[in-house]
Short mmCIF file of C-alpha atoms in Angstrom, two decimals:
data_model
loop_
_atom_site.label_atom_id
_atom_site.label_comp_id
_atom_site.label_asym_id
_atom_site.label_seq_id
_atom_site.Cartn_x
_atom_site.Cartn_y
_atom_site.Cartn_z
CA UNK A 1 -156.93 -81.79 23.33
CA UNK A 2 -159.46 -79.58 23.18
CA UNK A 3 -163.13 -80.42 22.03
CA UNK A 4 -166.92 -78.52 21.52
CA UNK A 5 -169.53 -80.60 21.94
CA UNK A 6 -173.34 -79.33 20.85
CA UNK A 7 -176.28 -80.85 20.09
CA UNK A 8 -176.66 -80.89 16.56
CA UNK A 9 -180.49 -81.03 15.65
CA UNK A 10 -182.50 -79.56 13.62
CA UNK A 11 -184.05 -77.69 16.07
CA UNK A 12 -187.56 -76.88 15.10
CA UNK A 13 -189.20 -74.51 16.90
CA UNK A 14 -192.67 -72.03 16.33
CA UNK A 15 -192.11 -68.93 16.37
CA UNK A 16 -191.85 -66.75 20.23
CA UNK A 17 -190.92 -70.30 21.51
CA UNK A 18 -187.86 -70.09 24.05
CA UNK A 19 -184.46 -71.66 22.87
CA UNK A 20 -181.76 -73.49 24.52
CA UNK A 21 -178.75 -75.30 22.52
CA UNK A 22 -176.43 -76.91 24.35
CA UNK A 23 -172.62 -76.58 24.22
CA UNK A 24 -169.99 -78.21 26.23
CA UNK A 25 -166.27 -78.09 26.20
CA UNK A 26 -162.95 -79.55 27.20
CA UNK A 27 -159.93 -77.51 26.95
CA UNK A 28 -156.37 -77.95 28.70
CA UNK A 29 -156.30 -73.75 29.90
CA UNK A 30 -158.22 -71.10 29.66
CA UNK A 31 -160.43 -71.05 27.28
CA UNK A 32 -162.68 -67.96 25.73
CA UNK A 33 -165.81 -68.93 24.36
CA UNK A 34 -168.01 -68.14 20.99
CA UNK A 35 -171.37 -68.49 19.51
CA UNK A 36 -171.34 -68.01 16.21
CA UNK A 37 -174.34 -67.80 13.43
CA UNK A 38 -174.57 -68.91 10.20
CA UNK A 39 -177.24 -68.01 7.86
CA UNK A 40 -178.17 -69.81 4.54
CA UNK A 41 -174.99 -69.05 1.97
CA UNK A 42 -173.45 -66.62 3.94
CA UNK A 43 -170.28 -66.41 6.21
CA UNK A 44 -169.65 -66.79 10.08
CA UNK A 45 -170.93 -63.82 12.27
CA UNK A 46 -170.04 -63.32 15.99
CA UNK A 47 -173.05 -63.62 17.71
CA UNK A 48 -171.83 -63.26 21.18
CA UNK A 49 -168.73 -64.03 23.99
CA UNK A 50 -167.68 -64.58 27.00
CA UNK A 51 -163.90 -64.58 28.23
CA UNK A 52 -163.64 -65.72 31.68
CA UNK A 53 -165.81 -67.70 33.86
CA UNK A 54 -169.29 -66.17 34.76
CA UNK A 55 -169.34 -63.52 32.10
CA UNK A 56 -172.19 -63.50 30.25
CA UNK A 57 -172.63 -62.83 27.22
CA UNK A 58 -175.22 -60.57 25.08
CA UNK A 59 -176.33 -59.60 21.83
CA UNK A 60 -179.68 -59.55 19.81
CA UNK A 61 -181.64 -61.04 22.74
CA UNK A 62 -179.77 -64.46 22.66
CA UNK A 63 -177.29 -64.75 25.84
CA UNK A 64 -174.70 -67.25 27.25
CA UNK A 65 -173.03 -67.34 30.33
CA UNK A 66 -169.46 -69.11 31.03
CA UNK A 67 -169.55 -71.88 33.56
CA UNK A 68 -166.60 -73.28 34.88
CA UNK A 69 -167.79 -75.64 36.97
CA UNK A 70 -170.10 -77.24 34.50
CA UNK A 71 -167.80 -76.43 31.71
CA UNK A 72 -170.60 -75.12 29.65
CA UNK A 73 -172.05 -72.13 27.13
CA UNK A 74 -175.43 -72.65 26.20
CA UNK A 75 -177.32 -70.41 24.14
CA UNK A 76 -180.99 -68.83 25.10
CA UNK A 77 -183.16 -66.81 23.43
CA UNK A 78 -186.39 -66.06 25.01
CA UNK A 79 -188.52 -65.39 22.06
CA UNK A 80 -187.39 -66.60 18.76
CA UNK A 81 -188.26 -65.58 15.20
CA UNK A 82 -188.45 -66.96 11.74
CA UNK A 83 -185.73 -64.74 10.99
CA UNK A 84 -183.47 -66.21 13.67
CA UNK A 85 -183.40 -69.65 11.62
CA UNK A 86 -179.70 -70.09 10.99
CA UNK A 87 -176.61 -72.58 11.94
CA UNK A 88 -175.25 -72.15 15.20
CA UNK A 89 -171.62 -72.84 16.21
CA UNK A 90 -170.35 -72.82 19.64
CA UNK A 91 -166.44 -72.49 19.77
CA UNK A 92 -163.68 -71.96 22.08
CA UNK A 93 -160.04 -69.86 21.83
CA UNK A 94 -157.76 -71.67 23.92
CA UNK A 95 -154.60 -69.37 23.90
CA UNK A 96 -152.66 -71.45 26.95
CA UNK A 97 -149.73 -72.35 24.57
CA UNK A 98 -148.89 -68.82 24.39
CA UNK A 99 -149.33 -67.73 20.40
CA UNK A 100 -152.37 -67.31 17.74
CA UNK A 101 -154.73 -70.37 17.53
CA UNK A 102 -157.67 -71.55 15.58
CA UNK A 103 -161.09 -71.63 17.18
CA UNK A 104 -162.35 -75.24 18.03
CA UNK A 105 -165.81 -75.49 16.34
CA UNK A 106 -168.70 -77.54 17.78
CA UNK A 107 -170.40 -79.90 15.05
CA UNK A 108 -173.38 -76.76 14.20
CA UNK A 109 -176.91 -76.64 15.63
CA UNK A 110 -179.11 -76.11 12.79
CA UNK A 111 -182.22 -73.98 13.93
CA UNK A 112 -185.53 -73.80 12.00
CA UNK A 113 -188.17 -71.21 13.67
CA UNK A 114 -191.79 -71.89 12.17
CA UNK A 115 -194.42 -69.57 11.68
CA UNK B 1 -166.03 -51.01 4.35
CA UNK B 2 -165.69 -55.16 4.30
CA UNK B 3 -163.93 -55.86 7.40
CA UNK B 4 -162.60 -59.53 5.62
CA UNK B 5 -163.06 -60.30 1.93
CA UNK B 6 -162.53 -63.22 0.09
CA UNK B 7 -162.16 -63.57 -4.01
CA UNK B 8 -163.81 -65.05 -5.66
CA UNK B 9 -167.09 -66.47 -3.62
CA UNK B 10 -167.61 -69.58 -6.18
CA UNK B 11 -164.73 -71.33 -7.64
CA UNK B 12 -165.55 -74.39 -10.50
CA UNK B 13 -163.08 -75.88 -11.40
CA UNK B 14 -161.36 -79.57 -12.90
CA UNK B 15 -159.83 -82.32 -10.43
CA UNK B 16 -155.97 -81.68 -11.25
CA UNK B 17 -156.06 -77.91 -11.58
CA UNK B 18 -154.28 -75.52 -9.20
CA UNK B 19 -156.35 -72.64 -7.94
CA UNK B 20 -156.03 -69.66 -5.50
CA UNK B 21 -158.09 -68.44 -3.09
CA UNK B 22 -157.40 -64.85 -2.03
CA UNK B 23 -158.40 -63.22 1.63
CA UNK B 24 -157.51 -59.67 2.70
CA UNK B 25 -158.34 -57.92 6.33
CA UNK B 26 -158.44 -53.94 6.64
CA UNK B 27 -158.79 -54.70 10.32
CA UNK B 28 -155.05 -53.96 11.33
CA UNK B 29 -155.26 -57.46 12.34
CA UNK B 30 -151.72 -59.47 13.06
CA UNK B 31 -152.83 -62.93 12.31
CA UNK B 32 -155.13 -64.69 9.90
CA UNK B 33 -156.48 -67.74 9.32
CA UNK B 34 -158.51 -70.51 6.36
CA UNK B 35 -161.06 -72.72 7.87
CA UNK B 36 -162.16 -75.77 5.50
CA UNK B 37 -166.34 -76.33 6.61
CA UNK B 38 -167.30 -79.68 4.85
CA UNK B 39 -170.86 -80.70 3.69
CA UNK B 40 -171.58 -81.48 6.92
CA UNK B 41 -171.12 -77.90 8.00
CA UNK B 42 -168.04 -79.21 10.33
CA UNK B 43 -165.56 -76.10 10.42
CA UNK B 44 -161.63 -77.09 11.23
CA UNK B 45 -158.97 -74.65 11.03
CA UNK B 46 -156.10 -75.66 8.61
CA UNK B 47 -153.09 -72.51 8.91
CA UNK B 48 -152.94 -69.16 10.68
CA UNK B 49 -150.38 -66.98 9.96
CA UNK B 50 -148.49 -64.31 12.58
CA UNK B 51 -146.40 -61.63 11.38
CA UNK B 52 -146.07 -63.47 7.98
CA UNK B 53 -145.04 -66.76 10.34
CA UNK B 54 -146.84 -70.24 10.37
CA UNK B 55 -148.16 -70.57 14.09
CA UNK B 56 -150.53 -73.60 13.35
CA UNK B 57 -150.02 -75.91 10.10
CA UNK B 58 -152.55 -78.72 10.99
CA UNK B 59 -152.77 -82.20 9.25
CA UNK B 60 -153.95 -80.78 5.67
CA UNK B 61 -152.23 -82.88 2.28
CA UNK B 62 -149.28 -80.28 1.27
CA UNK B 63 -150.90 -79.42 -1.62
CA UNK B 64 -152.70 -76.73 -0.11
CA UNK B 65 -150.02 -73.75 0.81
CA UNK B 66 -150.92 -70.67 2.38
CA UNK B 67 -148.80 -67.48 1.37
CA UNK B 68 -148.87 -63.91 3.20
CA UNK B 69 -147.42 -60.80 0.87
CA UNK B 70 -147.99 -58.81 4.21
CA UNK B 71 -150.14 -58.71 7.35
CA UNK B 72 -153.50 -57.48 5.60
CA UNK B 73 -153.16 -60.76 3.09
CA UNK B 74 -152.93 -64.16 3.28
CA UNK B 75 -153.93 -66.11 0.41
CA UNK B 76 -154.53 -70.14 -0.29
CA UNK B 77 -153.36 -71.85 -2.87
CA UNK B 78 -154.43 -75.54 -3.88
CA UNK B 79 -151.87 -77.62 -6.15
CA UNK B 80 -153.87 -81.20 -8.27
CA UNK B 81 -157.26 -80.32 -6.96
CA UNK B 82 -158.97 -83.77 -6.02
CA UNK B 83 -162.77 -84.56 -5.61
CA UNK B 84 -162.53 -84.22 -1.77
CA UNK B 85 -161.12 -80.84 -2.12
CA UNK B 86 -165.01 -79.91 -2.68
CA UNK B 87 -165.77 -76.88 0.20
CA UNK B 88 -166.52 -73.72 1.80
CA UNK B 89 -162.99 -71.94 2.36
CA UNK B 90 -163.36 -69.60 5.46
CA UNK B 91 -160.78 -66.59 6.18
CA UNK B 92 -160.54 -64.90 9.21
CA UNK B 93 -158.72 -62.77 11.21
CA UNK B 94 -157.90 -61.24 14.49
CA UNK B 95 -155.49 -58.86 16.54
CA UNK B 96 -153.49 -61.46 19.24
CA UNK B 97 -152.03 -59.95 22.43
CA UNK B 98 -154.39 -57.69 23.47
CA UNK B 99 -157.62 -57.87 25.31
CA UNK B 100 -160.26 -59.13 22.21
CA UNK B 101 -158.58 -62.12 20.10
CA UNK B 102 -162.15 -62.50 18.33
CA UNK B 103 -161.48 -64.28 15.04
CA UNK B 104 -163.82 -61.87 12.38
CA UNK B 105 -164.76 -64.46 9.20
CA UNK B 106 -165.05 -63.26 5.56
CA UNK B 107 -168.03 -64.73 3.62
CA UNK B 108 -166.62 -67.63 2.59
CA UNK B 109 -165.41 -69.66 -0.64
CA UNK B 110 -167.64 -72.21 -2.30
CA UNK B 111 -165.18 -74.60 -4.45
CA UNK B 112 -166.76 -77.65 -6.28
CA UNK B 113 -164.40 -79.83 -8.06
CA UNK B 114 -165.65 -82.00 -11.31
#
């Protein structure tokens, strides 16, 4: 079956410090891949995607790029801020068995930026 | 303009009860979905629903029950609440076929059982 695996934290980091959480996957096809963000009491926002292999990824200075061959996502951000403290979900859309599926969520990273 | 809403956001209620959780999309979206996220944060889908059709029914008790009136809807209803039942309820949506099958998430429903 499919499976996200990321590490899981918390991340602390000071603020304009560079970020990198990890994400892995299995899947049996395809796969299109997610970061989502979480912030404290609210919902699930897209933060960014990538749909085939080497696409990368963009959006509010955090990128990811697909790799195949290391089955990976990992999220960067070269300069974080306090206001970037949040839960992060990586997740994959594996769509091989031909009809609507659910995402397959990695565990969360939670990410605390400091001051 | 809410692109997925969920009523209501908090939901107290009594182990035993029955309660429903509504979700509706004004995305033109063909499928939809409820997420359970447990106190751990750990999100795992539980139905989606295409062209008012169960596509994925995963290993939830069958007390919970999703039901679709039409495309734009599908709401989740929760027969003899139990302890465990305690969550954040996640809709989302998306639009399959085409070349974006991003799944857009409402805000979320807190449910404590007592």
């Amino acid at each position: 079956g499919n499976s996200v695996t990321q590490m899981e934290g918390p991340v602390t980091l000071s603020e304009e410090a560079f970020l990198t959480i990890n994400c892995t996957y299995t899947a049996t096809g395809y796969p299109s891949l997610f970061w989502y963000v979480q912030y404290p009491g609210e919902g699930l926002q897209l933060l960014l995607k990538a749909t085939k292999a080497d696409d990368k990824g963009s959006n509010k200075g955090f990128e990811a790029t697909y790799r195949k061959e290391t089955t990976s996502f990992h999220l960067e951000k070269g300069s974080v801020q306090v206001s970037d403290s949040a839960v992060y979900f990586c997740a994959l859309s594996d769509l091989s068995g031909g009809g609507a599926d659910g995402l397959t969520f990695g565990k969360g990273t939670h990410l605390i930026i400091q001051p | 303009d809410t692109a997925v809403s969920q009523t209501p956001k908090y939901l107290v209620t009594q182990m035993g009860n029955d309660k429903s959780i509504k979700c509706e999309q004004n995305l033109g979206h063909d499928t939809m979905y409820w997420y359970k996220q447990d106190s751990k944060k750990f999100l795992k889908i539980m139905f989606s629903y295409n062209n008012k059709e169960l596509i994925i029914n995963e290993t939830v008790p069958n007390r919970f029950s999703p039901k679709s009136p039409d495309k734009a809807h599908l709401n989740l209803h929760i027969n003899s609440l139990e302890l465990g039942d305690s969550a954040v309820y996640f809709c989302a949506s998306s639009l399959t076929g085409g070349h974006d099958e991003t799944q857009y998430f409402g805000p979320g429903t807190r449910l404590l059982v007592l």
